[in-house]
CSV table of C-alpha atoms in Angstrom, one decimal:
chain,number,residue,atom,x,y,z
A,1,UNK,CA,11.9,-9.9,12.7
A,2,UNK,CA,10.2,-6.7,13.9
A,3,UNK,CA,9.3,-6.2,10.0
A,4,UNK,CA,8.9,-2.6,9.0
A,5,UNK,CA,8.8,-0.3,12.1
A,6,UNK,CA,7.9,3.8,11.9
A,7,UNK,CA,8.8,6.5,14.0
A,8,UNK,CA,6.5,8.5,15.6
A,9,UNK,CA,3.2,7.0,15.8
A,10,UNK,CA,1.3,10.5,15.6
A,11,UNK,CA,2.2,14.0,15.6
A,12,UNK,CA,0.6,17.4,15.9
A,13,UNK,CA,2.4,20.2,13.6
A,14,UNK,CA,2.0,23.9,13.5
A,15,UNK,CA,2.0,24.9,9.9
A,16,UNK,CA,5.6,26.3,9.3
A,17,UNK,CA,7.5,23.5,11.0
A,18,UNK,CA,9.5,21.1,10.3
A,19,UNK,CA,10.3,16.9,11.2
A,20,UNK,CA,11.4,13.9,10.3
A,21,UNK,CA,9.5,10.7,10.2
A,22,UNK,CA,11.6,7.5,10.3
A,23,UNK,CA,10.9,4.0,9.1
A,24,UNK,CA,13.2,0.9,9.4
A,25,UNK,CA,13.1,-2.4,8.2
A,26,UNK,CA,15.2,-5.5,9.1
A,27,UNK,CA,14.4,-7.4,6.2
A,28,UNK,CA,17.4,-6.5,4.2
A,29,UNK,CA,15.5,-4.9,1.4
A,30,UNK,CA,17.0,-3.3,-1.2
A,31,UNK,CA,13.6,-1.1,-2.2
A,32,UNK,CA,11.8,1.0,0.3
A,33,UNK,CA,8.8,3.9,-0.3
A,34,UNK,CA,7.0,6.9,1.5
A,35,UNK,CA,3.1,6.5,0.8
A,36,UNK,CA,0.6,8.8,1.9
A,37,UNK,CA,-3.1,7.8,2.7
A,38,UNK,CA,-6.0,10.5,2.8
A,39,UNK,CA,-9.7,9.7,3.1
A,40,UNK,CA,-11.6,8.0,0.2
A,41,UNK,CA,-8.3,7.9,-2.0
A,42,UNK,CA,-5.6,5.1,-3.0
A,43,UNK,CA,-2.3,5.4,-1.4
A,44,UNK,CA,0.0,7.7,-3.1
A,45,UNK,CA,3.8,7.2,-3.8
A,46,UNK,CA,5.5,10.5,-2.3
A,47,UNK,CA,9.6,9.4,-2.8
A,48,UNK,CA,11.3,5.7,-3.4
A,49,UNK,CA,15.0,4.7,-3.1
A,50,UNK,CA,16.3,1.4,-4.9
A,51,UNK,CA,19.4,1.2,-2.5
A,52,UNK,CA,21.4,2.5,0.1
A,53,UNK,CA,22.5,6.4,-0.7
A,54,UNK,CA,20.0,6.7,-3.5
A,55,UNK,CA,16.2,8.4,-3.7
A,56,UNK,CA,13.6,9.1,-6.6
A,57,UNK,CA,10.7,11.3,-6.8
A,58,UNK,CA,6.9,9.2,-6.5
A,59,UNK,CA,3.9,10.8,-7.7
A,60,UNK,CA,3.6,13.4,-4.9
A,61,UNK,CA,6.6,14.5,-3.9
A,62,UNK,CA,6.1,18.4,-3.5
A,63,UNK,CA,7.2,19.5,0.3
A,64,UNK,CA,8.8,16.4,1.2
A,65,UNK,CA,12.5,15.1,1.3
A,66,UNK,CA,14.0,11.6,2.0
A,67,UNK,CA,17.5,10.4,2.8
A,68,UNK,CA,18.9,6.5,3.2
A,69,UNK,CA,21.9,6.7,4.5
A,70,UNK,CA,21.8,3.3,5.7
A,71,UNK,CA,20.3,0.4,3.9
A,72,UNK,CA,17.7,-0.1,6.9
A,73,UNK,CA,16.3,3.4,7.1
A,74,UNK,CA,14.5,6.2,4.8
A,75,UNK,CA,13.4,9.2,6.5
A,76,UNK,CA,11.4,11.4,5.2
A,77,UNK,CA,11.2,15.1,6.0
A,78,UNK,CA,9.0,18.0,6.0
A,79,UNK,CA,10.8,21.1,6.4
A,80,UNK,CA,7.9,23.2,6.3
A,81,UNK,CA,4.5,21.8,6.9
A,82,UNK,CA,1.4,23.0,5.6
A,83,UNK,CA,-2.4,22.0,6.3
A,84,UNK,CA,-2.4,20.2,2.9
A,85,UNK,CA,0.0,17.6,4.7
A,86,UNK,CA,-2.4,16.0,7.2
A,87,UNK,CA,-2.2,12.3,5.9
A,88,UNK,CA,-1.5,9.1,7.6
A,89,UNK,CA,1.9,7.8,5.9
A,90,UNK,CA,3.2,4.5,5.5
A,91,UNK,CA,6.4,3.9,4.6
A,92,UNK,CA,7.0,0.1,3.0
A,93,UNK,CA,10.0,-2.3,2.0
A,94,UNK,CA,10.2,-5.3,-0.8
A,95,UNK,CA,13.2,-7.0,-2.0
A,96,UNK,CA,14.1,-5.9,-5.6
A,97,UNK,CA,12.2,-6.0,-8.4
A,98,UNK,CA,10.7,-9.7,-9.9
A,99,UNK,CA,13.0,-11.5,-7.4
A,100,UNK,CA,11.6,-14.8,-7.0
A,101,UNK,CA,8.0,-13.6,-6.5
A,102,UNK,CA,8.9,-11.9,-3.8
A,103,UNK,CA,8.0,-8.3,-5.2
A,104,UNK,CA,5.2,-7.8,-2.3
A,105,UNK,CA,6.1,-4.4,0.1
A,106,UNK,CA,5.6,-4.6,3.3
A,107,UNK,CA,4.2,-1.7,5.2
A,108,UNK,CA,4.3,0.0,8.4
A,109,UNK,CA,2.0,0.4,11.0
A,110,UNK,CA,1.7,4.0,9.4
A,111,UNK,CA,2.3,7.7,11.0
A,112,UNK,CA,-0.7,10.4,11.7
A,113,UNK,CA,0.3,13.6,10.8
A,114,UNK,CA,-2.0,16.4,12.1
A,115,UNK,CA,-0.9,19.8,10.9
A,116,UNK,CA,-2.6,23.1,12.3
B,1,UNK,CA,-8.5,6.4,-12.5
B,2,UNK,CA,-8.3,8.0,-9.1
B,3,UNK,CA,-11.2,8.1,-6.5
B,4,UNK,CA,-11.7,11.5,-5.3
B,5,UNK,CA,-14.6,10.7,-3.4
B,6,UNK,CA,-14.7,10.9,0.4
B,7,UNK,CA,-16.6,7.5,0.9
B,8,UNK,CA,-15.1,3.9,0.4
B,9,UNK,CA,-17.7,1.8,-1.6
B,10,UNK,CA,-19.1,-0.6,1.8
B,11,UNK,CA,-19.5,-4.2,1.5
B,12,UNK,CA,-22.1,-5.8,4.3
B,13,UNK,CA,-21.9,-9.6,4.9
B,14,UNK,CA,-23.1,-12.0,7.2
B,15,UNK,CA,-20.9,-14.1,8.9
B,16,UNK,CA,-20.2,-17.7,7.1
B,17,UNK,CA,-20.9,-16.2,3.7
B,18,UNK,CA,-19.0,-15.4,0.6
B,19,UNK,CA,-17.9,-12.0,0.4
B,20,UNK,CA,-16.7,-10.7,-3.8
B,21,UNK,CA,-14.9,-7.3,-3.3
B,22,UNK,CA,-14.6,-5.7,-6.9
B,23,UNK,CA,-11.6,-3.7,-8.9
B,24,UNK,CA,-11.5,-2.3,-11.8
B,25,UNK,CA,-7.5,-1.3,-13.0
B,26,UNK,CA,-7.1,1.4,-14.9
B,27,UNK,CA,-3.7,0.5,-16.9
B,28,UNK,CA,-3.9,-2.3,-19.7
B,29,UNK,CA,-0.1,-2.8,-19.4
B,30,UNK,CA,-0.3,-3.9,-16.1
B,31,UNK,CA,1.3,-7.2,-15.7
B,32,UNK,CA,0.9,-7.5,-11.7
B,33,UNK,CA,-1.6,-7.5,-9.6
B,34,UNK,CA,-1.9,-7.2,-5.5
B,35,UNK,CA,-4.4,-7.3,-3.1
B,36,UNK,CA,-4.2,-5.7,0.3
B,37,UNK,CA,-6.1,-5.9,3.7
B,38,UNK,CA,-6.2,-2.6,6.0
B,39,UNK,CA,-7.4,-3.2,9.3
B,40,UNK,CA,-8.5,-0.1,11.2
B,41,UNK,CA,-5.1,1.8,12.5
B,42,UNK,CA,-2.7,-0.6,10.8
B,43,UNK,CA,-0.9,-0.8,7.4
B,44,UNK,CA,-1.9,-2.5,4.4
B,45,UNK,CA,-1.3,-6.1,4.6
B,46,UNK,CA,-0.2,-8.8,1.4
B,47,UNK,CA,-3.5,-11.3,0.8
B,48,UNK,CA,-2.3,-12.8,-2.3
B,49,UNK,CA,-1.4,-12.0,-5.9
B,50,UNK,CA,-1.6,-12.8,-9.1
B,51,UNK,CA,0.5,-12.0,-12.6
B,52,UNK,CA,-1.3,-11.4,-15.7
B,53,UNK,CA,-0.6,-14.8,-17.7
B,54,UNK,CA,-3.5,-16.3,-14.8
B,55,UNK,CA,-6.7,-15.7,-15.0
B,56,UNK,CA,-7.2,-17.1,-11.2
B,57,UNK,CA,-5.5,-17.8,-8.4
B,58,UNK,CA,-6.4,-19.4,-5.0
B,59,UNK,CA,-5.1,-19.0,-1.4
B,60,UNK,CA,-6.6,-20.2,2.2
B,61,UNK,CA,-10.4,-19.3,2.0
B,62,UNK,CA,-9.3,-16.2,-0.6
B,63,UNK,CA,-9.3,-16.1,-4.7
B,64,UNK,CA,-8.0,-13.7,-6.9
B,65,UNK,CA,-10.3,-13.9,-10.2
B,66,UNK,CA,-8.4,-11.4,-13.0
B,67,UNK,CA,-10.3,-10.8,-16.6
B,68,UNK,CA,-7.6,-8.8,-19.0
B,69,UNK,CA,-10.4,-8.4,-21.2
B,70,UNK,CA,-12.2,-5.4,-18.9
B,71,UNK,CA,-9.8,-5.1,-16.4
B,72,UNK,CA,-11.5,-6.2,-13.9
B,73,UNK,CA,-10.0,-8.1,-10.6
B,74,UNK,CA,-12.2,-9.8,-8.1
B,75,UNK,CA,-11.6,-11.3,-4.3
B,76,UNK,CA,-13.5,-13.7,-2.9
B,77,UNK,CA,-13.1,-14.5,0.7
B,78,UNK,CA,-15.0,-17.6,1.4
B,79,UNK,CA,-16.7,-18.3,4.6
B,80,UNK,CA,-16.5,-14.4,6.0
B,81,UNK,CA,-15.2,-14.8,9.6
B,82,UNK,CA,-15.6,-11.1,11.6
B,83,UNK,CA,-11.5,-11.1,11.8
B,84,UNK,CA,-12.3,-10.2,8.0
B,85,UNK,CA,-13.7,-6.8,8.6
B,86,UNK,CA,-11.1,-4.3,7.1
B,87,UNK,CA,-10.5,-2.1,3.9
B,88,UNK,CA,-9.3,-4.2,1.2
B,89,UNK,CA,-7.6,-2.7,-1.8
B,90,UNK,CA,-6.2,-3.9,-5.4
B,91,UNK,CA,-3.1,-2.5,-6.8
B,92,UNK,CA,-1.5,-3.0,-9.8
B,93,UNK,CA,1.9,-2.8,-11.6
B,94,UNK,CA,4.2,-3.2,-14.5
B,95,UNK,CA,7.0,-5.3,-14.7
B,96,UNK,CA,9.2,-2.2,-16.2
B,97,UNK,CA,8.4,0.6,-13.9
B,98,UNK,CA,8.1,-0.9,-10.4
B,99,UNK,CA,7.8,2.5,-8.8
B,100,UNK,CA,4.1,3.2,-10.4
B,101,UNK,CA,2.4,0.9,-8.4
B,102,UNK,CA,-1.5,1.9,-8.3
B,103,UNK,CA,-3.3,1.8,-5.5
B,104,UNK,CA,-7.3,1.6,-5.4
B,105,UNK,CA,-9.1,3.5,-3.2
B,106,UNK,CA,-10.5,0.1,-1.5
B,107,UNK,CA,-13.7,-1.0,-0.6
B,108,UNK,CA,-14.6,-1.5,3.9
B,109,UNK,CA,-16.0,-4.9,4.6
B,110,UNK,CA,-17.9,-5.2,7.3
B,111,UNK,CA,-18.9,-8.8,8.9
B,112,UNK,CA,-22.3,-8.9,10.6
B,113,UNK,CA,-22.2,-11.4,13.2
């Protein structure tokens, strides 16, 4: 099992653009999450899906959108990036909720996001 | 509550001795409780958790110690090897909203040698 993989490891941004970070996981999990780590702080829940074709807002989910299409992958986008979006961001998958004691997420290796 | 601050709390140990890296949770209701290891350019990794009807819980060379009373939650990692230098961070959750899981700002251990 590769685990939980992202796509791209880093990327430099010019304020006003856009992309598309992608994360997979071969797991099978039915939950996955976009988190984003700045310095000094917890990491922050930006969007969450429960299942394939469906999303839900986390606790910072201003400028960003997500999509799961397919049970394996959530993207999340930036369609126009500002400063305030440098962050490292780590997606993560766990099986549904209270199953078995298997609640844990599993995380990426993470995605640097520099935006000029 | 959140950190806002700029700098992790930094724990120094020697090799071969007990390291205690500290939480404090902010929610009562919390009924689940994770701790992670962060090495340096990686993602968080699962150590070991504990629900709230334990007050203790023990892996290999790590314990989770968790007092309800002043929400307080406590890892020991027992004979600190330098593969044990990382950011380690508690998080905590409730059974009915799965999607609020709180994440601490962590503390860095460092192993001296």
């Amino acid at each position: 099992n590769a685990g939980v993989t992202q796509t791209p490891k880093f990327r430099v941004l010019k304020t006003g653009q856009s992309m598309t970070l992608l994360c997979a996981q071969d797991m099978n999990h039915e939950y996955m999450y976009w988190y984003r780590q700045d310095p000094g702080m917890g990491l922050r829940l930006i969007h969450y899906s429960v299942g394939e074709g469906t999303t839900a807002k986390g606790e910072v989910p201003d400028g960003y959108n997500v999509s799961r299409l397919k049970k394996q992958n959530f993207l999340l986008g930036l369609e126009s990036a500002a400063p305030s979006q440098t962050s490292v961001y780590f997606c993560a998958s766990s099986y549904s909720i209270w199953t078995g004691g298997k609640e844990t997420q599993y995380f990426g290796p993470g995605t640097r996001l520099l935006v000029l | 509550g959140e950190s806002v601050g700029l700098h992790l709390p930094t724990l120094s140990v020697q090799e071969g001795d007990n390291s205690i890296i500290n939480c404090a949770y902010s929610n009562s209701a919390s009924d689940y409780f994770i701790w992670y290891k962060q090495e340096s350019g990686k993602g968080p990794q699962f150590i070991i958790d504990i629900r709230s009807n334990m007050d203790k819980r023990q892996g290999q060379r790590v314990t989770v110690l968790l007092n309800k009373t002043v929400k307080h939650l406590s890892l020991q990692i027992a004979a600190t090897q330098p593969g044990d230098s990382a950011v380690y961070f508690c998080a905590e959750t409730q059974k009915t909203s799965y999607d609020k899981v709180i994440f601490g700002p962590g503390t860095s251990l460092s192993v001296i040698p």
